[in-house]
């Protein structure tokens, strides 16, 4: 006798794989496949409690879904009264479907196909691979459910009508297409990690979902940059309990209680980081470590320092330097300047930050970083002005409260003359 | 699966070219057309006269009006098209990327609608 809860657990685990394979049978018709997978699960709910759970639940679900798909397609063709010269179903044998390594890889590449807009890629990935409802995806991206529903309908229709292939890309395009998948996964993670609107528990789920997708990508491709991405997400997420205090206020990395960091997650990541870096330098098609591998190495150095004072700033500055060389951007340059300031002192970092003024004058963290260095140099009045500059541009509430606290503390200090 | 590849170019760029440059591009077009005919992808393809020769027609309430010029003024103008057969969007994209104008302007790929009912459009 199988409980409904136990069956639902099987569904949650198997849904993406069963769906991925069913989409192949329906020839890229996502809607039909989703409908059929739902029916297959309903059939399991009706039969497993009395007949017992099959020895291989996934194989059972896939073969039921396959048969339903074939029936439906045949029925549709008959309804249209077309005399088909050949069987409309390119009858894939049930045994072949189950033996295939994993159709989720086809699914993930199709969802993240470059012919789809980024927002559509994200929504489709969360819907099909993550099993999130349209309402949940809308909530994650603070958009109306109707808008999100339409986005999904359009994306699925484009896959079907423009015939976006349901395939793993060929070798020559694999690295580029994997980059697109990683961008989607990291976007989902950041939506959960960085955004401060919406309820905290839901955002935590979003991070967990991104990590799950990251794990899947590593498992399916073995790509070294994917390992870097997974490590980076694990390391950021390991600090989830330490990043805010009981009042919901921001706690800076240097002030966090390192005992609350998730050790198991850090250990998992610390194995991945050298693999990501090493594999990338020797063979990878990208010629050298990619941005995720380098960022994960930086996050690993933070995670490995027993106390904030033990942080290996020279090494972190060197890694940011490498990132800047390979993937130049003003925000990376800002991080590099901050690392230099932590290593050689605020006087060494300040000119580097000043040099970025033109590019980052609208970015609140440029003002905040500059304010921090001025504060540490005892240039209180200039620091206060810079904090006000940051406050004028900050978007999130906890960050605003943090900057206001810093500004208030400054008022208590007197500028040496 | 049939796709229409719509070629959008800035006519001024073509007009400003030296005869050598435009001649070279024209030769590239000839080669490309020959290649996709040989590979079995080509269904049809034509170059169009510039937009100043365009006329737009509308029929409303049984009354037809014609206006001079294209439906919309844009920076790039429809300059020609290819109708091709391709396995899927990826193959169509690869072919579109080889059109000489892909380097100058842009190519819009539109899947041709398929009707199951005989006689509805074809």
Coordinates of C-alpha atoms in Angstrom, one line a residue:
Chain A
X1 CA 0.0 0.0 0.0
X2 CA 1.5 3.3 -1.2
X3 CA 0.6 6.6 0.4
X4 CA -0.4 9.5 -1.7
X5 CA 2.4 11.6 -0.2
X6 CA 5.0 9.0 -1.2
X7 CA 3.6 8.9 -4.8
X8 CA 3.8 12.7 -4.9
X9 CA 7.5 12.5 -3.8
X10 CA 8.1 10.2 -6.8
X11 CA 6.4 12.7 -9.1
X12 CA 8.5 15.6 -7.9
X13 CA 11.6 13.6 -8.4
X14 CA 10.7 12.3 -11.8
X15 CA 8.5 15.0 -13.3
X16 CA 11.2 16.8 -15.3
X17 CA 12.7 13.6 -16.8
X18 CA 9.3 12.2 -17.7
X19 CA 8.3 15.5 -19.3
X20 CA 11.6 15.8 -21.1
X21 CA 11.1 12.4 -22.8
X22 CA 7.4 13.0 -23.5
X23 CA 8.3 16.3 -25.3
X24 CA 10.4 14.2 -27.6
X25 CA 7.5 11.9 -28.4
X26 CA 5.2 14.8 -29.0
X27 CA 7.7 16.3 -31.4
X28 CA 8.4 19.5 -29.5
X29 CA 4.8 20.1 -28.5
X30 CA 5.3 21.3 -24.9
X31 CA 1.6 21.9 -24.1
X32 CA 0.5 18.5 -25.2
X33 CA 3.4 16.9 -23.3
X34 CA 2.6 18.7 -20.1
X35 CA -1.0 17.7 -20.3
X36 CA -0.1 14.0 -20.9
X37 CA 2.4 13.9 -18.1
X38 CA -0.3 15.2 -15.8
X39 CA -2.6 12.4 -17.0
X40 CA 0.2 9.8 -16.5
X41 CA 0.5 11.0 -12.9
X42 CA -3.2 10.8 -12.4
X43 CA -3.1 7.2 -13.7
X44 CA -0.4 6.4 -11.2
X45 CA -2.4 8.0 -8.3
X46 CA -5.4 5.8 -9.3
X47 CA -3.4 2.6 -9.7
X48 CA -0.3 2.5 -7.5
X49 CA -2.2 2.5 -4.1
X50 CA -3.9 -0.8 -5.0
X51 CA -1.5 -2.4 -7.4
X52 CA 1.6 -1.3 -5.6
X53 CA 4.4 0.9 -6.9
X54 CA 6.1 -0.5 -10.0
X55 CA 9.7 -1.6 -9.6
X56 CA 10.8 1.2 -11.9
X57 CA 8.4 4.1 -11.4
X58 CA 10.1 6.3 -14.0
X59 CA 9.9 3.7 -16.7
X60 CA 6.3 3.1 -15.8
X61 CA 5.4 6.8 -16.1
X62 CA 7.4 7.3 -19.3
X63 CA 5.7 4.3 -21.0
X64 CA 2.2 5.4 -19.9
X65 CA 3.0 9.0 -21.1
X66 CA 4.4 7.7 -24.4
X67 CA 1.3 5.6 -25.1
X68 CA -1.0 8.4 -24.3
X69 CA 1.0 10.8 -26.5
X70 CA 0.9 8.4 -29.5
X71 CA -2.9 7.8 -29.0
X72 CA -3.5 11.6 -28.8
X73 CA -1.5 12.4 -31.9
X74 CA -3.2 9.6 -33.9
X75 CA -6.6 10.7 -32.8
X76 CA -5.9 14.3 -33.8
X77 CA -4.7 13.3 -37.2
X78 CA -7.9 11.2 -37.7
X79 CA -10.1 14.0 -36.6
X80 CA -8.6 16.2 -39.3
X81 CA -9.7 13.5 -41.7
X82 CA -6.4 13.4 -43.5
X83 CA -5.4 10.3 -45.2
X84 CA -1.9 9.8 -43.9
X85 CA 0.3 7.9 -46.2
X86 CA 2.4 6.9 -43.3
X87 CA 1.9 6.5 -39.6
X88 CA 2.0 10.0 -38.1
X89 CA 3.8 8.8 -35.0
X90 CA 7.5 8.3 -35.6
X91 CA 7.0 5.3 -33.2
X92 CA 9.8 5.5 -30.7
X93 CA 10.0 2.2 -28.9
X94 CA 9.2 2.4 -25.2
X95 CA 12.4 0.5 -24.4
X96 CA 14.5 3.1 -26.3
X97 CA 12.9 5.9 -24.4
X98 CA 13.8 4.6 -21.0
X99 CA 17.3 3.6 -22.0
X100 CA 18.2 7.1 -23.4
X101 CA 20.7 8.7 -21.0
X102 CA 18.7 11.8 -20.1
X103 CA 16.3 13.9 -22.1
X104 CA 16.5 16.7 -19.6
X105 CA 19.6 17.9 -21.4
X106 CA 17.6 18.4 -24.7
X107 CA 15.0 20.1 -22.6
X108 CA 17.4 22.6 -20.9
X109 CA 19.0 23.5 -24.2
X110 CA 15.7 24.0 -26.0
X111 CA 14.3 26.1 -23.1
X112 CA 17.5 28.3 -23.3
X113 CA 17.6 28.5 -27.2
X114 CA 19.0 31.8 -28.4
X115 CA 15.9 32.3 -30.6
X116 CA 13.9 32.8 -27.4
X117 CA 14.1 36.0 -25.3
X118 CA 16.0 35.8 -22.1
X119 CA 12.8 36.3 -19.9
X120 CA 11.1 33.5 -21.9
X121 CA 14.1 31.2 -21.4
X122 CA 14.0 31.8 -17.7
X123 CA 10.2 31.2 -17.4
X124 CA 10.3 28.1 -19.5
X125 CA 13.2 26.6 -17.6
X126 CA 11.5 27.2 -14.3
X127 CA 8.2 25.8 -15.6
X128 CA 9.5 22.7 -17.3
X129 CA 12.6 21.7 -15.4
X130 CA 11.8 23.2 -12.1
X131 CA 8.1 22.3 -12.1
X132 CA 7.1 25.8 -10.8
X133 CA 3.6 27.0 -11.5
X134 CA 3.0 30.1 -13.7
X135 CA 1.9 31.9 -10.5
X136 CA 5.2 31.1 -8.7
X137 CA 7.3 32.2 -11.6
X138 CA 5.3 35.5 -11.8
X139 CA 5.8 36.0 -8.1
X140 CA 9.6 35.4 -8.5
X141 CA 9.9 38.1 -11.2
X142 CA 7.3 40.4 -9.7
X143 CA 5.1 40.3 -12.8
X144 CA 1.4 39.7 -13.2
X145 CA 0.5 36.0 -13.6
X146 CA -1.4 36.9 -16.8
X147 CA 1.8 38.4 -18.3
X148 CA 3.8 35.4 -17.3
X149 CA 1.2 33.0 -18.7
X150 CA 1.3 34.8 -22.0
X151 CA 5.1 34.8 -22.1
X152 CA 5.0 31.0 -21.6
X153 CA 2.3 30.5 -24.3
X154 CA 4.3 32.5 -26.8
X155 CA 7.5 30.8 -26.1
X156 CA 6.0 27.3 -26.4
X157 CA 4.2 28.4 -29.6
X158 CA 7.5 29.6 -31.1
X159 CA 9.3 26.4 -30.3
X160 CA 6.5 24.5 -32.1
X161 CA 5.8 26.8 -35.0
X162 CA 9.3 27.9 -35.9
X163 CA 10.5 24.4 -35.1
X164 CA 13.3 25.1 -32.6
X165 CA 15.0 21.7 -32.5
X166 CA 14.6 19.5 -29.5
X167 CA 18.3 18.6 -29.4
X168 CA 21.6 18.9 -27.7
X169 CA 23.5 21.4 -29.8
X170 CA 26.4 20.1 -32.0
X171 CA 29.9 20.2 -30.6
X172 CA 30.8 23.4 -32.4
X173 CA 28.1 25.3 -30.6
X174 CA 28.0 23.5 -27.3
X175 CA 30.2 25.9 -25.4
X176 CA 28.3 29.0 -26.5
X177 CA 24.9 27.4 -25.9
X178 CA 26.0 26.1 -22.5
X179 CA 26.9 29.7 -21.6
X180 CA 23.4 30.7 -22.3
X181 CA 22.0 28.0 -20.0
X182 CA 24.4 29.1 -17.3
X183 CA 23.3 32.7 -17.7
X184 CA 19.7 31.6 -17.1
X185 CA 20.6 29.5 -14.1
X186 CA 22.6 32.3 -12.5
X187 CA 19.8 34.8 -13.2
X188 CA 17.4 32.6 -11.3
X189 CA 19.9 32.3 -8.5
X190 CA 20.4 36.1 -8.3
X191 CA 16.7 36.7 -8.3
X192 CA 16.5 34.7 -5.2
X193 CA 19.8 35.9 -3.6
X194 CA 20.0 39.6 -4.4
X195 CA 16.5 40.7 -4.7
X196 CA 14.9 41.8 -1.4
X197 CA 11.3 42.2 -2.4
X198 CA 8.9 39.3 -1.8
X199 CA 8.9 36.8 0.9
X200 CA 12.2 35.4 2.1
X201 CA 11.2 31.8 2.1
X202 CA 10.2 31.8 -1.4
X203 CA 13.4 33.5 -2.5
X204 CA 15.4 30.8 -0.7
X205 CA 13.5 28.2 -2.7
X206 CA 14.5 30.0 -5.9
X207 CA 18.2 29.8 -4.9
X208 CA 17.7 26.1 -4.1
X209 CA 16.1 25.6 -7.5
X210 CA 19.0 27.4 -9.3
X211 CA 21.5 25.2 -7.4
X212 CA 19.5 22.1 -8.4
X213 CA 19.6 23.2 -12.1
X214 CA 23.4 23.9 -11.7
X215 CA 23.9 20.4 -10.3
X216 CA 21.9 18.9 -13.2
X217 CA 24.0 20.8 -15.7
X218 CA 27.3 19.6 -14.2
X219 CA 25.9 16.0 -14.0
X220 CA 24.8 16.1 -17.6
X221 CA 27.6 18.0 -19.3
X222 CA 30.6 17.8 -17.0
X223 CA 31.4 21.3 -18.3
X224 CA 34.1 23.0 -16.2
X225 CA 32.5 26.4 -16.2
X226 CA 29.3 24.8 -15.1
X227 CA 31.3 23.4 -12.1
X228 CA 32.5 26.9 -11.4
X229 CA 28.9 28.2 -11.5
X230 CA 27.7 25.5 -9.2
X231 CA 30.5 26.2 -6.8
X232 CA 29.8 29.9 -6.9
X233 CA 26.1 29.5 -6.1
X234 CA 26.9 26.9 -3.3
X235 CA 29.3 29.3 -1.7
X236 CA 27.1 32.4 -1.9
X237 CA 24.1 30.4 -0.6
X238 CA 26.2 28.9 2.3
X239 CA 26.1 32.3 3.9
X240 CA 22.3 32.7 3.7
X241 CA 21.7 32.6 7.4
X242 CA 24.6 35.0 8.2
X243 CA 23.8 37.7 5.7
X244 CA 21.0 39.3 7.7
X245 CA 20.4 39.7 11.4
X246 CA 17.2 38.9 13.3
X247 CA 15.8 42.4 12.4
X248 CA 16.4 41.7 8.7
X249 CA 19.3 44.1 8.6
X250 CA 22.3 43.5 6.3
X251 CA 25.4 42.0 7.9
X252 CA 28.7 42.6 6.0
X253 CA 30.9 39.7 5.1
X254 CA 33.5 40.8 7.6
X255 CA 31.0 41.0 10.4
X256 CA 29.2 37.7 9.7
X257 CA 29.2 34.9 12.3
X258 CA 31.2 32.3 10.3
X259 CA 29.9 29.5 12.5
X260 CA 26.5 29.8 10.8
X261 CA 27.9 29.3 7.3
X262 CA 26.7 26.0 5.8
X263 CA 29.8 23.9 6.1
X264 CA 28.5 21.0 4.0
X265 CA 27.8 23.3 1.1
X266 CA 31.2 25.0 1.4
X267 CA 33.0 21.6 1.4
X268 CA 31.1 20.5 -1.7
X269 CA 32.1 23.7 -3.5
X270 CA 35.7 23.5 -2.4
X271 CA 36.0 20.3 -4.3
X272 CA 34.5 21.8 -7.4
X273 CA 36.6 25.0 -7.6
X274 CA 40.0 23.5 -8.4
X275 CA 38.3 21.2 -10.9
X276 CA 36.7 24.2 -12.6
X277 CA 40.0 26.1 -12.7
X278 CA 42.2 23.2 -13.7
X279 CA 40.1 21.7 -16.4
X280 CA 39.5 25.2 -17.8
X281 CA 43.2 26.1 -18.1
X282 CA 44.3 22.9 -19.8
X283 CA 41.7 21.9 -22.4
X284 CA 38.5 23.8 -22.4
X285 CA 37.2 25.3 -25.6
X286 CA 37.1 28.8 -23.9
X287 CA 40.9 28.8 -23.5
X288 CA 41.4 29.5 -19.8
X289 CA 39.2 29.8 -16.8
X290 CA 35.8 31.5 -17.4
X291 CA 34.1 34.1 -15.3
X292 CA 32.2 31.6 -13.1
X293 CA 35.3 29.6 -12.3
X294 CA 37.3 32.7 -11.4
X295 CA 34.5 34.1 -9.2
X296 CA 34.0 30.8 -7.5
X297 CA 37.8 30.8 -6.7
X298 CA 37.3 34.2 -5.1
X299 CA 34.3 33.1 -3.1
X300 CA 36.2 30.0 -2.0
X301 CA 39.0 32.2 -0.5
X302 CA 36.4 34.0 1.5
X303 CA 34.8 30.8 2.6
X304 CA 38.2 29.3 3.7
X305 CA 39.2 32.2 5.9
X306 CA 38.5 31.2 9.6
X307 CA 38.2 34.9 10.5
X308 CA 37.7 38.0 8.3
X309 CA 41.2 39.1 9.2
X310 CA 42.6 35.9 7.7
X311 CA 41.2 36.7 4.3
X312 CA 43.8 36.2 1.5
X313 CA 43.4 39.7 -0.1
X314 CA 46.5 39.6 -2.3
X315 CA 45.2 36.4 -3.9
X316 CA 41.6 37.8 -4.2
X317 CA 43.0 41.0 -5.8
X318 CA 45.0 38.8 -8.3
X319 CA 41.9 36.9 -9.2
X320 CA 39.9 40.0 -9.8
X321 CA 42.8 41.3 -11.9
X322 CA 42.5 38.1 -14.0
X323 CA 38.8 38.6 -14.3
X324 CA 39.3 42.1 -15.4
X325 CA 41.8 41.1 -18.1
X326 CA 39.5 38.4 -19.5
X327 CA 36.1 39.9 -18.9
X328 CA 36.5 43.7 -18.5
X329 CA 33.6 45.5 -16.8
X330 CA 33.5 48.5 -14.5
X331 CA 31.8 46.5 -11.8
X332 CA 34.7 43.9 -11.8
X333 CA 37.1 46.9 -11.7
X334 CA 35.3 48.2 -8.7
X335 CA 35.7 44.9 -6.9
X336 CA 39.3 44.8 -7.9
X337 CA 39.9 48.2 -6.4
X338 CA 38.1 47.2 -3.1
X339 CA 40.4 44.1 -2.9
X340 CA 43.5 46.3 -3.4
X341 CA 42.2 48.6 -0.6
X342 CA 41.7 45.7 1.7
X343 CA 45.2 44.4 0.9
X344 CA 47.3 47.6 0.7
X345 CA 45.1 50.0 2.6
X346 CA 42.4 52.6 1.7
X347 CA 44.9 55.1 0.3
X348 CA 46.0 52.5 -2.4
X349 CA 42.4 51.7 -3.4
X350 CA 40.9 55.2 -3.5
X351 CA 42.5 56.4 -6.8
X352 CA 41.4 53.2 -8.5
X353 CA 37.9 53.8 -7.4
X354 CA 38.0 57.5 -8.4
X355 CA 39.1 56.4 -11.9
X356 CA 35.8 54.6 -12.3
X357 CA 33.6 57.6 -11.6
X358 CA 32.5 58.2 -15.1
X359 CA 31.3 54.6 -15.7
X360 CA 29.7 54.0 -12.3
X361 CA 28.3 57.3 -11.2
X362 CA 24.8 55.9 -11.2
X363 CA 25.7 52.8 -9.2
X364 CA 25.1 53.1 -5.5
X365 CA 27.8 50.6 -4.6
X366 CA 30.5 52.8 -6.3
X367 CA 29.4 55.6 -3.9
X368 CA 29.3 53.3 -0.9
X369 CA 32.7 51.8 -1.6
X370 CA 34.2 55.3 -2.0
X371 CA 32.5 56.4 1.2
X372 CA 33.9 53.5 3.1
X373 CA 37.5 54.2 2.0
X374 CA 37.1 57.9 2.8
X375 CA 35.7 57.0 6.2
X376 CA 38.7 54.7 6.9
X377 CA 41.1 57.5 5.8
X378 CA 39.4 59.8 8.4
X379 CA 38.0 62.1 5.7
X380 CA 34.7 62.2 7.5
X381 CA 33.0 65.1 5.7
X382 CA 33.7 63.7 2.2
X383 CA 32.7 60.3 3.4
X384 CA 29.3 61.7 4.6
X385 CA 28.7 63.3 1.2
X386 CA 29.6 60.0 -0.6
X387 CA 27.2 58.0 1.7
X388 CA 24.4 60.5 0.7
X389 CA 25.3 59.9 -2.9
X390 CA 24.8 56.2 -2.3
X391 CA 21.6 56.7 -0.5
X392 CA 20.2 58.7 -3.4
X393 CA 20.7 55.7 -5.7
X394 CA 20.0 52.7 -3.5
X395 CA 17.0 50.5 -4.3
X396 CA 16.7 47.9 -1.6
X397 CA 15.4 48.6 1.9
X398 CA 18.0 46.7 4.0
X399 CA 20.8 48.3 2.0
X400 CA 19.3 51.7 2.7
X401 CA 19.1 51.1 6.4
X402 CA 22.7 49.9 6.4
X403 CA 23.9 53.1 4.6
X404 CA 21.8 55.3 7.0
X405 CA 23.4 53.6 9.9
X406 CA 26.9 54.2 8.6
X407 CA 26.1 57.9 7.9
X408 CA 24.7 58.3 11.5
X409 CA 27.9 56.7 12.9
X410 CA 30.0 59.2 11.0
X411 CA 28.2 62.1 12.6
X412 CA 29.7 61.0 15.9
X413 CA 33.2 61.2 14.6
X414 CA 35.1 64.4 14.3
X415 CA 37.3 65.1 11.3
X416 CA 41.0 65.5 12.3
X417 CA 42.4 68.8 11.2
Chain B
X1 CA 9.6 22.9 -43.1
X2 CA 9.6 26.1 -45.1
X3 CA 11.0 29.4 -43.9
X4 CA 10.9 32.8 -45.6
X5 CA 14.2 34.7 -45.1
X6 CA 13.5 38.5 -45.4
X7 CA 16.5 40.5 -46.2
X8 CA 16.6 44.0 -44.6
X9 CA 19.3 46.4 -45.8
X10 CA 19.9 50.1 -45.6
X11 CA 19.5 51.1 -49.2
X12 CA 21.7 54.1 -48.7
X13 CA 24.6 51.8 -47.8
X14 CA 24.2 50.0 -51.1
X15 CA 23.8 53.3 -53.0
X16 CA 27.0 54.7 -51.5
X17 CA 29.0 51.7 -52.5
X18 CA 31.7 51.9 -55.2
X19 CA 30.9 49.7 -58.3
X20 CA 33.7 47.4 -57.2
X21 CA 32.2 46.9 -53.8
X22 CA 28.6 46.3 -54.9
X23 CA 29.9 44.1 -57.8
X24 CA 31.7 41.9 -55.3
X25 CA 28.6 41.6 -53.1
X26 CA 26.5 40.8 -56.1
X27 CA 28.9 38.0 -57.0
X28 CA 28.7 36.7 -53.4
X29 CA 24.9 36.6 -53.7
X30 CA 25.1 34.7 -57.0
X31 CA 27.5 32.2 -55.4
X32 CA 25.2 31.8 -52.3
X33 CA 22.1 31.3 -54.4
X34 CA 23.9 28.7 -56.5
X35 CA 25.1 26.9 -53.3
X36 CA 21.6 26.7 -51.7
X37 CA 20.1 25.6 -54.9
X38 CA 22.6 22.8 -55.2
X39 CA 22.1 21.7 -51.6
X40 CA 18.3 21.5 -52.2
X41 CA 17.4 24.2 -49.7
X42 CA 16.2 26.9 -52.2
X43 CA 12.6 27.2 -53.2
X44 CA 12.6 30.7 -54.5
X45 CA 14.5 34.0 -54.1
X46 CA 14.4 37.4 -55.6
X47 CA 15.9 40.9 -55.1
X48 CA 13.4 43.8 -55.0
X49 CA 13.5 47.2 -56.5
X50 CA 14.2 50.0 -53.9
X51 CA 11.3 51.2 -51.6
X52 CA 10.8 54.4 -53.5
X53 CA 9.0 52.1 -56.1
X54 CA 6.7 50.6 -53.4
X55 CA 3.0 51.1 -53.3
X56 CA 0.8 50.2 -50.3
X57 CA -2.8 49.1 -50.9
X58 CA -5.6 49.0 -48.3
X59 CA -9.2 48.0 -48.9
X60 CA -11.7 49.3 -46.2
X61 CA -15.5 49.0 -46.5
X62 CA -15.1 47.9 -50.1
X63 CA -13.1 51.0 -50.9
X64 CA -9.5 50.7 -52.1
X65 CA -6.9 53.3 -51.3
X66 CA -3.3 53.3 -52.5
X67 CA -0.5 55.3 -51.1
X68 CA 3.0 55.9 -52.2
X69 CA 5.8 54.1 -50.3
X70 CA 6.1 51.1 -47.9
X71 CA 3.8 50.3 -45.0
X72 CA 6.4 51.6 -42.5
X73 CA 9.4 53.8 -42.8
X74 CA 12.4 52.2 -41.1
X75 CA 16.1 52.5 -41.1
X76 CA 16.4 49.2 -43.0
X77 CA 14.3 48.3 -45.9
X78 CA 13.1 45.0 -47.3
X79 CA 15.4 44.4 -50.2
X80 CA 14.8 40.8 -51.2
X81 CA 13.9 37.4 -49.9
X82 CA 14.7 33.7 -50.1
X83 CA 12.1 30.9 -49.5
X84 CA 13.9 27.9 -48.3
X85 CA 13.4 24.3 -47.0
X86 CA 15.1 23.6 -43.8
X87 CA 15.0 20.8 -41.2
X88 CA 14.5 23.2 -38.3
X89 CA 15.2 26.7 -37.1
X90 CA 18.9 26.0 -36.4
X91 CA 19.4 25.0 -40.0
X92 CA 17.5 28.0 -41.3
X93 CA 19.5 30.2 -39.0
X94 CA 22.8 28.8 -40.4
X95 CA 21.6 29.5 -44.0
X96 CA 20.4 33.0 -43.1
X97 CA 23.8 33.8 -41.6
X98 CA 25.5 33.1 -44.9
X99 CA 23.4 35.7 -46.8
X100 CA 25.8 38.5 -47.7
X101 CA 23.4 41.1 -46.3
X102 CA 23.5 39.5 -42.9
X103 CA 26.8 41.3 -42.5
X104 CA 25.4 44.7 -43.6
X105 CA 21.8 44.6 -42.4
X106 CA 19.7 41.9 -40.9
X107 CA 17.7 38.8 -41.9
X108 CA 14.3 38.0 -40.5
X109 CA 13.4 34.4 -40.4
X110 CA 9.7 33.6 -40.6
X111 CA 8.4 30.0 -40.5
X112 CA 5.8 29.5 -43.2
X113 CA 2.4 28.6 -41.7
X114 CA 1.4 25.1 -42.4
X115 CA -2.3 24.3 -43.0
X116 CA -3.5 20.8 -42.5
X117 CA -6.8 21.4 -44.4
X118 CA -6.3 20.9 -48.1
X119 CA -7.4 23.9 -50.1
X120 CA -7.2 26.5 -47.3
X121 CA -4.3 28.4 -48.7
X122 CA -2.6 26.1 -51.1

